[in-house]
XYZ file of N, CA and C in Angstrom:
396
model
N 30.211 120.315 -119.839
C 30.018 121.615 -119.928
C 28.650 121.711 -119.307
N 27.619 120.826 -119.478
C 26.521 120.856 -118.802
C 26.426 120.877 -117.269
N 27.569 120.241 -116.800
C 27.590 120.127 -115.291
C 28.099 121.661 -114.906
N 28.929 122.275 -115.671
C 29.313 123.668 -115.399
C 28.287 124.644 -115.321
N 27.291 124.459 -116.429
C 26.348 125.439 -116.533
C 25.318 125.307 -115.244
N 25.124 124.007 -114.951
C 24.106 123.855 -113.809
C 24.900 124.445 -112.499
N 26.126 124.067 -112.210
C 26.877 124.795 -111.018
C 26.613 126.219 -111.027
N 26.902 127.024 -112.219
C 26.818 128.401 -112.219
C 25.507 129.068 -112.063
N 24.524 128.213 -112.671
C 23.085 128.461 -112.320
C 22.735 128.609 -110.816
N 23.164 127.429 -110.097
C 22.925 127.220 -108.622
C 23.709 128.452 -107.810
N 25.100 128.527 -108.301
C 25.755 129.597 -107.708
C 25.232 131.041 -107.697
N 24.664 131.191 -108.948
C 23.671 132.587 -109.238
C 22.589 132.615 -108.328
N 21.883 131.645 -108.127
C 20.796 131.528 -107.448
C 20.964 131.797 -105.857
N 22.050 131.246 -105.616
C 22.473 131.455 -104.103
C 22.912 132.886 -103.845
N 23.577 133.409 -104.866
C 23.924 134.809 -104.652
C 22.781 135.960 -104.622
N 21.852 135.466 -105.348
C 20.669 136.210 -105.480
C 19.685 136.080 -104.337
N 19.644 135.028 -103.632
C 18.877 134.896 -102.430
C 19.278 135.416 -101.194
N 18.450 136.062 -100.389
C 18.577 136.647 -99.154
C 17.860 135.964 -98.100
N 18.177 135.883 -96.860
C 17.363 135.379 -95.731
C 16.587 136.462 -95.247
N 15.248 136.553 -95.403
C 14.603 137.672 -95.040
C 13.606 137.479 -93.665
N 14.081 136.512 -93.019
C 13.131 136.343 -91.776
C 13.579 136.995 -90.689
N 12.702 137.289 -89.868
C 12.876 137.895 -88.565
C 13.389 136.996 -87.590
N 14.475 137.219 -86.908
C 15.162 136.375 -85.985
C 14.790 136.911 -84.679
N 13.995 135.952 -83.908
C 13.671 136.215 -82.463
C 14.682 135.592 -81.393
N 15.174 136.096 -80.436
C 16.036 135.566 -79.431
C 14.949 135.496 -77.998
N 15.638 134.683 -77.204
C 15.190 134.843 -75.833
C 15.365 136.168 -75.155
N 14.366 136.665 -74.402
C 14.441 137.912 -73.703
C 14.368 137.765 -72.296
N 15.616 137.815 -71.591
C 15.909 137.716 -70.306
C 14.972 138.729 -69.356
N 14.653 139.671 -69.781
C 14.030 140.847 -69.203
C 12.532 140.542 -68.992
N 12.010 139.586 -69.649
C 10.493 139.474 -69.334
C 10.415 138.690 -68.069
N 11.508 138.197 -67.362
C 11.530 137.677 -65.919
C 11.507 138.830 -65.054
N 11.761 140.036 -65.262
C 12.123 140.924 -64.291
C 10.939 141.929 -64.058
N 10.581 142.389 -63.128
C 9.664 143.385 -62.719
C 10.476 144.627 -62.447
N 10.608 145.281 -63.598
C 11.436 146.602 -63.468
C 10.892 147.763 -62.501
N 11.664 148.377 -61.731
C 11.494 149.310 -60.937
C 10.620 150.437 -61.737
N 9.750 151.223 -61.193
C 8.909 152.330 -61.657
C 9.868 153.340 -62.093
N 10.893 153.790 -61.584
C 11.844 154.837 -62.030
C 12.604 154.551 -63.336
N 12.686 153.269 -63.505
C 13.468 153.013 -65.043
C 12.475 152.527 -65.947
N 11.174 152.337 -65.719
C 10.394 151.432 -66.709
C 10.081 152.411 -67.661
N 8.818 153.078 -67.728
C 8.158 153.877 -68.797
C 8.745 155.271 -68.905
N 9.457 155.921 -67.876
C 9.902 157.130 -67.854
C 11.112 157.300 -68.718
N 12.031 156.158 -69.006
C 13.121 156.261 -69.579
C 13.217 155.834 -71.141
N 13.693 156.690 -71.898
C 13.933 156.439 -73.265
C 15.344 156.141 -73.466
N 15.554 155.091 -74.107
C 17.206 154.676 -74.134
C 17.716 155.422 -75.276
N 17.008 156.127 -76.245
C 17.581 156.852 -77.365
C 17.743 158.376 -76.668
N 16.657 158.812 -76.158
C 16.693 160.312 -75.766
C 17.635 160.487 -74.746
N 17.824 159.400 -73.590
C 18.588 159.620 -72.348
C 20.055 159.410 -72.614
N 20.450 159.275 -73.829
C 21.799 158.929 -74.056
C 22.536 160.148 -74.080
N 24.004 160.040 -73.375
C 24.722 161.141 -73.369
C 25.775 161.146 -74.621
N 25.920 159.897 -74.967
C 26.873 159.722 -76.152
C 26.445 158.618 -77.065
N 26.085 158.874 -78.351
C 25.611 157.988 -79.404
C 26.855 157.604 -80.247
N 26.999 156.279 -80.668
C 27.865 155.909 -81.671
C 27.050 155.123 -82.831
N 27.199 155.663 -84.048
C 26.272 154.968 -85.301
C 27.041 153.685 -85.566
N 26.180 152.625 -85.738
C 26.657 151.483 -85.930
C 27.302 151.559 -87.572
N 28.302 150.691 -87.885
C 28.773 150.505 -89.297
C 27.659 149.507 -90.021
N 27.577 149.982 -91.197
C 26.862 149.008 -91.926
C 27.605 147.828 -92.714
N 27.115 146.860 -92.304
C 27.914 145.636 -92.730
C 28.016 145.695 -94.319
N 29.372 145.342 -94.814
C 29.508 145.433 -96.282
C 28.593 144.418 -97.121
N 28.338 143.278 -96.612
C 27.371 142.465 -97.261
C 26.016 142.913 -97.473
N 25.557 143.710 -96.332
C 24.075 144.277 -96.377
C 24.048 145.487 -97.316
N 25.152 146.165 -97.540
C 25.425 147.470 -98.211
C 25.379 146.973 -99.773
N 26.020 145.971 -99.987
C 26.301 145.296 -101.414
C 24.806 144.882 -102.037
N 24.132 144.343 -100.950
C 22.477 143.980 -101.275
C 21.693 144.930 -101.220
N 22.140 146.205 -100.911
C 21.114 147.078 -100.475
C 19.972 146.754 -99.566
N 20.345 145.980 -98.484
C 19.394 145.640 -97.430
C 19.165 146.537 -96.434
N 17.955 146.670 -95.989
C 17.723 147.625 -94.877
C 17.018 146.543 -93.634
N 17.079 146.982 -92.458
C 16.778 146.188 -91.463
C 16.665 147.015 -90.104
N 16.574 146.126 -89.101
C 16.639 146.663 -87.678
C 17.181 145.497 -86.778
N 17.613 146.154 -85.468
C 17.908 145.112 -84.410
C 17.371 145.816 -83.143
N 16.719 144.941 -82.523
C 16.245 145.260 -81.015
C 16.936 144.597 -79.961
N 17.520 145.376 -79.054
C 18.208 145.016 -78.008
C 17.718 145.378 -76.703
N 18.000 144.583 -75.593
C 17.845 144.946 -74.155
C 19.096 145.109 -73.441
N 19.310 145.983 -72.485
C 20.557 146.095 -71.859
C 20.175 146.701 -70.588
N 21.384 146.768 -69.817
C 21.389 147.160 -68.423
C 22.342 148.337 -68.567
N 22.360 149.444 -67.684
C 23.131 150.578 -67.559
C 23.761 150.533 -66.126
N 25.160 150.551 -66.254
C 25.937 150.575 -64.907
C 25.929 151.696 -64.135
N 26.480 151.663 -63.179
C 26.489 152.990 -62.325
C 27.475 154.002 -62.747
N 28.328 153.580 -63.860
C 28.957 154.509 -64.751
C 28.141 155.022 -65.966
N 27.290 154.421 -66.245
C 26.517 154.908 -67.406
C 26.945 154.095 -68.621
N 27.377 152.994 -68.333
C 27.869 152.093 -69.725
C 26.662 151.249 -69.871
N 26.409 150.810 -71.094
C 25.710 149.786 -71.448
C 26.205 148.241 -70.997
N 25.406 147.367 -70.383
C 25.931 146.018 -70.008
C 25.052 145.062 -70.384
N 25.343 143.965 -70.349
C 24.381 142.654 -70.563
C 23.779 143.019 -71.970
N 24.281 143.277 -72.888
C 23.498 143.704 -74.160
C 23.080 142.392 -74.862
N 21.733 142.196 -74.964
C 21.282 141.140 -75.710
C 20.515 141.606 -76.860
N 20.657 140.853 -77.844
C 19.634 141.085 -79.233
C 18.419 140.205 -78.933
N 17.351 140.790 -79.093
C 15.913 140.165 -78.841
C 15.145 139.871 -80.202
N 15.680 140.947 -81.273
C 14.942 140.592 -82.477
C 15.755 141.286 -83.516
N 15.939 140.513 -84.817
C 16.797 141.124 -85.721
C 16.153 140.862 -87.076
N 16.073 141.837 -87.987
C 15.685 141.509 -89.269
C 16.683 142.229 -90.215
N 16.907 141.828 -91.584
C 16.745 140.457 -91.955
C 17.603 139.444 -91.356
N 17.054 138.364 -90.918
C 18.145 137.239 -90.268
C 19.029 138.084 -89.202
N 20.076 137.705 -89.040
C 20.889 138.411 -88.031
C 22.202 139.163 -88.477
N 21.901 139.786 -89.660
C 23.075 140.313 -90.529
C 23.578 141.735 -89.694
N 22.583 142.289 -89.026
C 23.086 143.526 -88.590
C 23.218 143.572 -86.984
N 23.182 142.395 -86.412
C 23.222 142.168 -84.996
C 24.634 142.543 -84.389
N 25.479 141.992 -85.016
C 27.057 142.201 -84.401
C 27.239 143.815 -84.470
N 26.962 144.565 -85.498
C 27.195 145.980 -85.754
C 26.353 146.732 -84.577
N 25.257 146.191 -84.481
C 24.319 146.836 -83.468
C 24.960 146.865 -82.062
N 25.320 145.764 -81.743
C 25.812 145.361 -80.231
C 27.045 146.168 -80.252
N 27.899 146.359 -80.932
C 29.412 146.942 -81.147
C 29.055 148.422 -80.754
N 28.143 149.125 -81.706
C 27.926 150.318 -81.334
C 27.145 150.810 -80.117
N 26.100 150.027 -79.869
C 25.614 150.301 -78.304
C 26.501 150.150 -77.064
N 27.532 149.222 -77.338
C 28.490 149.108 -76.272
C 29.343 150.383 -75.917
N 29.320 151.135 -76.771
C 30.059 152.406 -76.825
C 29.201 153.712 -76.590
N 27.924 153.598 -76.288
C 27.249 154.453 -75.991
C 27.194 154.987 -74.408
N 26.746 156.201 -73.955
C 27.053 156.349 -72.591
C 25.681 156.977 -72.167
N 25.404 156.702 -70.910
C 23.988 157.244 -70.434
C 24.206 158.024 -68.921
N 23.214 158.877 -68.696
C 23.171 159.424 -67.167
C 22.784 158.325 -66.429
N 23.487 157.702 -65.349
C 23.152 156.798 -64.508
C 21.739 156.932 -63.888
N 21.081 156.109 -63.516
C 19.976 156.154 -62.728
C 20.298 156.331 -61.124
N 19.265 157.193 -60.640
C 19.833 157.620 -59.104
C 18.630 157.169 -58.123
N 19.041 156.769 -57.008
C 18.204 156.364 -55.924
C 18.855 156.690 -54.578
N 18.025 157.623 -54.059
C 18.356 158.162 -52.660
C 19.786 158.950 -52.789
N 19.942 159.591 -54.075
C 21.028 160.522 -54.046
C 22.350 159.874 -54.693
N 22.188 158.406 -54.963
C 23.412 157.696 -55.398
C 23.148 156.976 -56.645
N 24.068 156.966 -57.498
C 23.862 156.350 -58.753
C 23.551 154.686 -58.606
N 22.757 154.307 -59.420
C 22.394 152.760 -59.253
C 22.408 152.245 -60.655
N 22.461 150.722 -60.689
C 22.472 150.095 -61.981
C 21.034 150.107 -62.282
N 20.544 150.337 -63.526
C 19.209 150.082 -63.968
C 19.357 149.078 -64.964
N 18.134 148.159 -65.052
C 18.062 147.154 -65.879
C 17.052 147.113 -67.053
N 17.137 146.326 -68.026
C 16.056 145.932 -69.056
C 15.619 147.203 -69.799
N 16.645 148.056 -70.184
C 16.262 148.984 -71.134
C 16.121 148.307 -72.727
N 15.262 148.889 -73.421
C 15.223 148.376 -74.647
C 15.491 149.390 -75.745
N 16.198 149.129 -76.904
C 16.407 150.001 -78.016
C 16.483 149.452 -79.401
N 15.904 150.114 -80.223
C 15.883 149.651 -81.676
C 16.692 150.503 -82.435
N 17.603 149.884 -83.203
C 18.502 150.331 -84.250
C 18.077 150.050 -85.529
N 17.838 150.980 -86.505
C 17.509 150.957 -87.768
C 18.748 150.963 -88.677
N 18.738 150.120 -89.802
C 19.750 150.213 -90.667
C 19.082 150.373 -92.068
N 19.076 151.769 -92.573
C 18.623 152.095 -93.841
C 19.614 152.566 -94.816
N 19.351 152.101 -96.173
C 20.167 152.477 -97.212
C 19.288 153.582 -97.993
N 19.723 154.781 -98.048
C 18.983 155.758 -98.944
C 19.410 155.804 -100.464
């Protein structure tokens, strides 16, 4: 009976604890010197043509966790996000997959150079996850 009680206490303690650390990942975009036309004048949120809200992970909703995910990505000549990388996630990486999935469905007006659509690189976007 004593072993069962100890096991239940450890199980309950494990259920109550959450990993609340910020997870940082390598950022490939620190290597690039982005062109002036796509650096500070472009807002990845404001310049989107189509946005898809991320799904709230069930585990996070049950625990009433709030958090965020910061991603870097490129935009193709067709206006699709590409090379999506998570560079920071809090808490832990609980929201990372849903954030990437949602961003992959966004659409943008492609950058232009000399009248033609061009690929633009290293845009950054933060998606916040909040339970009200």
